[in-house]
mmCIF file of C-alpha atoms in Angstrom:
data_model
loop_
_atom_site.group_PDB
_atom_site.id
_atom_site.type_symbol
_atom_site.label_atom_id
_atom_site.label_comp_id
_atom_site.label_asym_id
_atom_site.label_seq_id
_atom_site.Cartn_x
_atom_site.Cartn_y
_atom_site.Cartn_z
ATOM 1 C CA MET J 1 18.423 9.423 15.026
ATOM 2 C CA GLY J 2 17.033 7.185 12.512
ATOM 3 C CA VAL J 3 14.574 4.157 12.813
ATOM 4 C CA ARG J 4 15.578 0.702 12.343
ATOM 5 C CA LEU J 5 12.286 -0.472 10.412
ATOM 6 C CA MET J 6 10.841 -2.938 7.941
ATOM 7 C CA VAL J 7 8.212 -2.248 5.045
ATOM 8 C CA VAL J 8 5.623 -4.799 4.249
ATOM 9 C CA ASP J 9 2.638 -4.364 1.726
ATOM 10 C CA ASP J 10 0.958 -6.758 -0.671
ATOM 11 C CA HIS J 11 2.256 -4.259 -3.582
ATOM 12 C CA ARG J 12 5.707 -4.601 -3.967
ATOM 13 C CA LEU J 13 6.053 -1.134 -6.030
ATOM 14 C CA LEU J 14 4.514 0.697 -3.044
ATOM 15 C CA ALA J 15 6.620 -0.995 -0.381
ATOM 16 C CA GLU J 16 9.829 -0.331 -2.068
ATOM 17 C CA ALA J 17 8.956 3.280 -2.907
ATOM 18 C CA LEU J 18 8.005 4.028 0.791
ATOM 19 C CA ALA J 19 11.551 2.258 1.822
ATOM 20 C CA SER J 20 13.473 4.108 -0.583
ATOM 21 C CA ALA J 21 12.355 7.519 0.478
ATOM 22 C CA LEU J 22 12.861 6.481 4.203
ATOM 23 C CA LYS J 23 16.398 5.502 3.412
ATOM 24 C CA LEU J 24 17.116 8.692 2.021
ATOM 25 C CA ARG J 25 15.934 10.474 5.060
ATOM 26 C CA GLY J 26 18.444 8.440 7.206
ATOM 27 C CA HIS J 27 16.407 5.514 8.258
ATOM 28 C CA ARG J 28 17.627 1.802 8.289
ATOM 29 C CA VAL J 29 15.262 -0.466 6.225
ATOM 30 C CA LEU J 30 15.746 -4.151 7.213
ATOM 31 C CA ALA J 31 13.463 -5.264 4.477
ATOM 32 C CA ALA J 32 10.953 -3.765 1.930
ATOM 33 C CA ALA J 33 8.711 -6.823 0.928
ATOM 34 C CA ALA J 34 5.441 -7.803 -0.552
ATOM 35 C CA PRO J 35 4.688 -11.201 0.953
ATOM 36 C CA THR J 36 1.350 -12.891 0.191
ATOM 37 C CA ALA J 37 1.950 -15.050 3.533
ATOM 38 C CA GLY J 38 4.801 -15.350 6.232
ATOM 39 C CA VAL J 39 4.423 -11.345 7.260
ATOM 40 C CA ALA J 40 4.817 -12.239 11.155
ATOM 41 C CA GLU J 41 7.645 -14.785 10.483
ATOM 42 C CA LEU J 42 9.395 -12.268 8.447
ATOM 43 C CA VAL J 43 9.078 -9.432 10.890
ATOM 44 C CA VAL J 44 9.660 -11.762 14.038
ATOM 45 C CA SER J 45 12.869 -13.031 12.702
ATOM 46 C CA ARG J 46 14.350 -9.536 11.780
ATOM 47 C CA ALA J 47 13.156 -7.735 15.018
ATOM 48 C CA PRO J 48 13.072 -4.157 13.536
ATOM 49 C CA GLU J 49 11.826 -1.380 16.157
ATOM 50 C CA VAL J 50 9.084 -0.298 13.711
ATOM 51 C CA CYS J 51 7.219 -2.477 11.150
ATOM 52 C CA LEU J 52 5.058 -0.287 8.485
ATOM 53 C CA MET J 53 2.556 -2.678 7.446
ATOM 54 C CA GLY J 54 0.266 -1.859 4.414
ATOM 55 C CA THR J 55 -3.243 -2.989 3.915
ATOM 56 C CA ALA J 56 -5.942 -2.055 1.224
ATOM 57 C CA MET J 57 -8.756 -3.515 3.279
ATOM 58 C CA PRO J 58 -8.376 -2.759 7.058
ATOM 59 C CA ALA J 59 -11.765 -4.036 7.874
ATOM 60 C CA GLU J 60 -11.536 -7.392 6.038
ATOM 61 C CA PRO J 61 -11.706 -10.220 8.791
ATOM 62 C CA GLY J 62 -8.277 -11.602 9.786
ATOM 63 C CA VAL J 63 -6.101 -8.940 8.007
ATOM 64 C CA PHE J 64 -4.503 -7.866 11.129
ATOM 65 C CA ASP J 65 -3.975 -11.447 12.734
ATOM 66 C CA PRO J 66 -0.048 -11.123 11.832
ATOM 67 C CA ILE J 67 0.142 -8.140 14.182
ATOM 68 C CA VAL J 68 -1.359 -10.247 16.996
ATOM 69 C CA ARG J 69 1.534 -13.058 16.491
ATOM 70 C CA ILE J 70 4.264 -10.072 15.994
ATOM 71 C CA LYS J 71 3.274 -8.675 19.600
ATOM 72 C CA ARG J 72 2.979 -12.007 21.146
ATOM 73 C CA GLU J 73 6.508 -13.099 20.140
ATOM 74 C CA ARG J 74 8.009 -9.681 19.638
ATOM 75 C CA PRO J 75 6.293 -7.104 21.941
ATOM 76 C CA GLN J 76 8.849 -4.550 21.513
ATOM 77 C CA VAL J 77 8.322 -4.206 17.829
ATOM 78 C CA ALA J 78 5.762 -1.338 17.318
ATOM 79 C CA VAL J 79 3.419 -1.872 14.208
ATOM 80 C CA VAL J 80 2.111 1.141 12.212
ATOM 81 C CA VAL J 81 -0.546 0.276 9.710
ATOM 82 C CA LEU J 82 -0.786 1.998 6.401
ATOM 83 C CA GLY J 83 -4.323 1.687 4.837
ATOM 84 C CA PRO J 84 -6.936 3.818 3.136
ATOM 85 C CA VAL J 85 -9.468 6.219 5.163
ATOM 86 C CA PRO J 86 -10.625 3.769 7.630
ATOM 87 C CA SER J 87 -13.859 2.938 8.878
ATOM 88 C CA PRO J 88 -14.217 2.947 12.718
ATOM 89 C CA ARG J 89 -14.165 -0.730 12.514
ATOM 90 C CA GLY J 90 -11.014 -0.657 10.481
ATOM 91 C CA ILE J 91 -9.127 1.493 13.252
ATOM 92 C CA ALA J 92 -10.511 -0.506 16.114
ATOM 93 C CA ALA J 93 -9.293 -3.889 14.716
ATOM 94 C CA ALA J 94 -5.757 -2.608 14.194
ATOM 95 C CA PHE J 95 -5.348 -1.295 17.698
ATOM 96 C CA ALA J 96 -7.140 -4.402 19.027
ATOM 97 C CA ALA J 97 -4.671 -6.522 17.379
ATOM 98 C CA GLY J 98 -1.840 -4.804 18.937
ATOM 99 C CA ALA J 99 -0.831 -1.925 16.397
ATOM 100 C CA SER J 100 0.736 1.232 17.736
ATOM 101 C CA GLY J 101 -0.594 3.577 15.096
ATOM 102 C CA TYR J 102 -2.541 3.908 11.743
ATOM 103 C CA VAL J 103 -1.505 6.269 9.072
ATOM 104 C CA ARG J 104 -3.211 6.743 5.661
ATOM 105 C CA HIS J 105 -1.555 5.460 2.422
ATOM 106 C CA ASP J 106 -1.485 9.061 0.923
ATOM 107 C CA GLU J 107 0.152 10.704 3.965
ATOM 108 C CA ARG J 108 3.077 12.824 3.304
ATOM 109 C CA ILE J 109 6.618 11.181 4.274
ATOM 110 C CA GLU J 110 6.852 13.525 7.411
ATOM 111 C CA GLY J 111 3.742 12.252 8.580
ATOM 112 C CA VAL J 112 5.029 8.828 8.315
ATOM 113 C CA GLU J 113 8.138 9.567 10.174
ATOM 114 C CA ARG J 114 6.233 11.168 13.111
ATOM 115 C CA ALA J 115 3.918 8.347 13.487
ATOM 116 C CA MET J 116 7.375 6.014 13.510
ATOM 117 C CA ALA J 117 8.701 8.098 16.183
ATOM 118 C CA LYS J 118 5.684 8.171 18.448
ATOM 119 C CA ALA J 119 5.187 4.444 17.956
ATOM 120 C CA ARG J 120 8.630 3.893 18.905
ATOM 121 C CA ALA J 121 8.344 6.019 21.865
ATOM 122 C CA GLY J 122 5.531 3.917 22.973
ATOM 123 C CA GLU J 123 2.683 6.418 22.075
ATOM 124 C CA ALA J 124 -0.528 5.893 20.081
ATOM 125 C CA ALA J 125 0.277 7.336 16.462
ATOM 126 C CA VAL J 126 -3.045 8.366 14.879
ATOM 127 C CA ALA J 127 -3.766 11.739 13.403
ATOM 128 C CA PRO J 128 -6.447 13.790 15.019
ATOM 129 C CA GLN J 129 -8.351 14.230 11.819
ATOM 130 C CA LEU J 130 -8.865 10.268 11.393
ATOM 131 C CA LEU J 131 -10.143 9.945 14.887
ATOM 132 C CA GLN J 132 -12.377 12.809 14.403
ATOM 133 C CA GLY J 133 -13.579 11.032 10.977
ATOM 134 C CA ALA J 134 -14.153 7.858 12.808
ATOM 135 C CA PHE J 135 -16.255 9.554 15.563
ATOM 136 C CA THR J 136 -18.373 11.257 12.977
ATOM 137 C CA GLU J 137 -19.003 8.102 11.019
ATOM 138 C CA LEU J 138 -19.998 6.455 13.850
ATOM 139 C CA LEU J 139 -22.308 9.053 15.143
ATOM 140 C CA ASN J 140 -23.628 9.554 11.539
ATOM 141 C CA PRO J 141 -23.308 6.463 9.643
ATOM 142 C CA ALA J 142 -23.850 6.801 5.881
ATOM 143 C CA ALA J 143 -26.898 4.909 4.579
ATOM 144 C CA GLN J 144 -24.832 3.602 1.398
ATOM 145 C CA PRO J 145 -20.940 4.407 1.579
ATOM 146 C CA ASP J 146 -19.596 5.479 -1.742
ATOM 147 C CA ASP J 147 -17.639 2.491 -3.091
ATOM 148 C CA GLU J 148 -14.319 4.623 -4.720
ATOM 149 C CA GLY J 149 -12.668 1.376 -6.005
ATOM 150 C CA GLN J 150 -15.516 0.241 -7.828
ATOM 151 C CA ARG J 151 -16.326 3.709 -9.324
ATOM 152 C CA LEU J 152 -12.520 3.758 -10.445
ATOM 153 C CA LEU J 153 -13.042 0.325 -11.898
ATOM 154 C CA SER J 154 -15.791 1.154 -13.665
ATOM 155 C CA MET J 155 -13.744 3.812 -15.706
ATOM 156 C CA LEU J 156 -11.209 1.598 -16.999
ATOM 157 C CA THR J 157 -11.704 -0.932 -20.264
ATOM 158 C CA PRO J 158 -10.503 -4.408 -19.345
ATOM 159 C CA ARG J 159 -7.231 -3.740 -21.056
ATOM 160 C CA GLU J 160 -6.412 -0.649 -19.149
ATOM 161 C CA ILE J 161 -7.177 -2.609 -15.959
ATOM 162 C CA GLU J 162 -4.557 -5.203 -16.842
ATOM 163 C CA VAL J 163 -2.248 -2.116 -17.748
ATOM 164 C CA LEU J 164 -2.801 -0.482 -14.334
ATOM 165 C CA VAL J 165 -1.980 -3.937 -12.593
ATOM 166 C CA ARG J 166 1.060 -4.353 -14.453
ATOM 167 C CA VAL J 167 1.974 -0.726 -13.679
ATOM 168 C CA ALA J 168 1.497 -1.561 -9.759
ATOM 169 C CA GLU J 169 3.644 -4.691 -10.130
ATOM 170 C CA GLY J 170 6.578 -2.305 -11.408
ATOM 171 C CA GLU J 171 6.562 -3.214 -15.062
ATOM 172 C CA ASP J 172 8.282 -0.757 -17.538
ATOM 173 C CA THR J 173 6.579 0.013 -20.911
ATOM 174 C CA ARG J 174 8.672 -2.655 -22.686
ATOM 175 C CA LEU J 175 7.597 -5.458 -20.271
ATOM 176 C CA ILE J 176 4.033 -4.321 -20.464
ATOM 177 C CA ALA J 177 4.264 -4.489 -24.184
ATOM 178 C CA ALA J 178 5.881 -7.877 -24.064
ATOM 179 C CA GLY J 179 3.668 -9.293 -21.683
ATOM 180 C CA MET J 180 0.265 -8.090 -23.451
ATOM 181 C CA ARG J 181 1.718 -8.816 -26.747
ATOM 182 C CA ILE J 182 1.445 -5.227 -28.267
ATOM 183 C CA ALA J 183 3.698 -2.504 -29.704
ATOM 184 C CA PRO J 184 5.541 -0.361 -26.905
ATOM 185 C CA SER J 185 3.800 2.712 -28.356
ATOM 186 C CA THR J 186 0.531 1.274 -27.819
ATOM 187 C CA ALA J 187 1.381 -0.009 -24.156
ATOM 188 C CA ARG J 188 2.880 3.595 -23.596
ATOM 189 C CA THR J 189 -0.693 5.078 -24.842
ATOM 190 C CA HIS J 190 -2.481 2.632 -22.597
ATOM 191 C CA VAL J 191 -0.609 3.949 -19.618
ATOM 192 C CA GLN J 192 -1.049 7.572 -20.156
ATOM 193 C CA ARG J 193 -4.883 6.877 -20.625
ATOM 194 C CA VAL J 194 -4.991 5.030 -17.316
ATOM 195 C CA LEU J 195 -3.290 7.978 -15.736
ATOM 196 C CA MET J 196 -5.602 10.326 -17.334
ATOM 197 C CA LYS J 197 -8.710 8.564 -16.278
ATOM 198 C CA LEU J 198 -7.507 8.049 -12.555
ATOM 199 C CA GLY J 199 -6.535 11.686 -12.258
ATOM 200 C CA VAL J 200 -3.161 11.194 -11.665
ATOM 201 C CA GLY J 201 0.398 12.542 -12.916
ATOM 202 C CA SER J 202 2.660 9.498 -12.373
ATOM 203 C CA ARG J 203 2.754 5.553 -12.511
ATOM 204 C CA LEU J 204 3.597 5.657 -8.711
ATOM 205 C CA GLU J 205 0.453 7.847 -7.989
ATOM 206 C CA ALA J 206 -1.750 5.392 -9.791
ATOM 207 C CA ALA J 207 -0.293 2.265 -8.149
ATOM 208 C CA ALA J 208 -0.950 4.345 -4.430
ATOM 209 C CA LEU J 209 -4.295 5.358 -5.560
ATOM 210 C CA ALA J 210 -5.255 1.591 -6.808
ATOM 211 C CA ALA J 211 -3.940 0.229 -3.646
ATOM 212 C CA ARG J 212 -5.788 2.767 -1.282
ATOM 213 C CA THR J 213 -9.113 2.036 -2.778
ATOM 214 C CA GLY J 214 -8.620 -1.640 -3.016
ATOM 215 C CA LEU J 215 -9.024 -1.734 -6.934
ATOM 216 C CA LEU J 216 -5.871 -3.967 -7.300
ATOM 217 C CA ASP J 217 -7.344 -6.574 -5.188
ATOM 218 C CA ARG J 218 -10.451 -6.848 -7.505
ATOM 219 C CA ALA J 219 -8.635 -6.059 -10.522
ATOM 220 C CA ALA J 220 -5.639 -8.810 -10.115
ATOM 221 C CA PRO J 221 -6.905 -12.334 -9.049
ATOM 222 C CA ASP J 222 -4.075 -14.709 -8.233
ATOM 223 C CA GLY J 223 -2.247 -15.991 -11.516
ATOM 224 C CA GLY J 224 -3.855 -12.880 -13.187
ATOM 225 C CA PRO J 225 -2.179 -10.291 -15.119
ATOM 226 C CA GLY J 226 -0.688 -9.035 -12.029
ATOM 227 C CA ASP J 227 1.032 -12.124 -10.953
ATOM 228 C CA THR J 228 4.514 -11.205 -12.353
ATOM 229 C CA THR J 229 6.601 -12.865 -9.590
ATOM 230 C CA ALA J 230 8.306 -14.986 -12.083
ATOM 231 C CA GLY J 231 9.395 -12.081 -14.482
ATOM 232 C CA PRO J 232 12.201 -9.635 -14.227
ATOM 233 C CA ASP J 233 12.451 -6.991 -11.446
ATOM 234 C CA ARG J 234 12.322 -3.605 -13.327
ATOM 235 C CA ARG J 235 11.118 -0.067 -12.099
ATOM 236 C CA ASP J 236 10.151 2.733 -14.472
ATOM 237 C CA PHE J 237 7.797 5.198 -13.604
ATOM 238 C CA ARG J 238 7.797 7.439 -16.670
ATOM 239 C CA ALA J 239 4.738 7.420 -18.471
#
């Protein structure tokens, strides 16, 4: 039996891709959105059974405040957080705010469905390996954790970073070329170089990796090249 759900993520491409995949598997998606604000209002007004809420920075202060309001005004809504490999603090903050589950951004669609079903049934939806990893980190904290987002960012040129941001916002080759005032063939070459440097095979994988590591939040300040809200809404995942 399908789940009535919403998908919210700061990166619209990821929200819409996940929503499309879940629709194909028989679930009823009420909305797939990328609000920079008003997440709680949106969920409260639509009242889904499950809300999948994406975040690139689970340990950031206040990131789970919308969950607190959702659970206060719509306690029947089960919220499952989609995020990067979490720190113990990130998992604790999500559940303290009222989340019913935590799933990694790179989890297979079957794993997301299992988490949705558990959350809807009132169970905690956290993969055992995530809990094991959290406990391991608590017992053996790393002296200086590796910053994967910064490492990836250092591999890209400023122009490639702009291309990645535009890819994550769903721009196709023609829009990238127009926005950067370069030839479509040059834009295509930049995209291929970004995919090669990140070690991924598609634009969607590149966007997911960048979101999971927090790279996009560092690369696209408000009003920067990633701000394409006023432009046409086009999707093209071909390199």
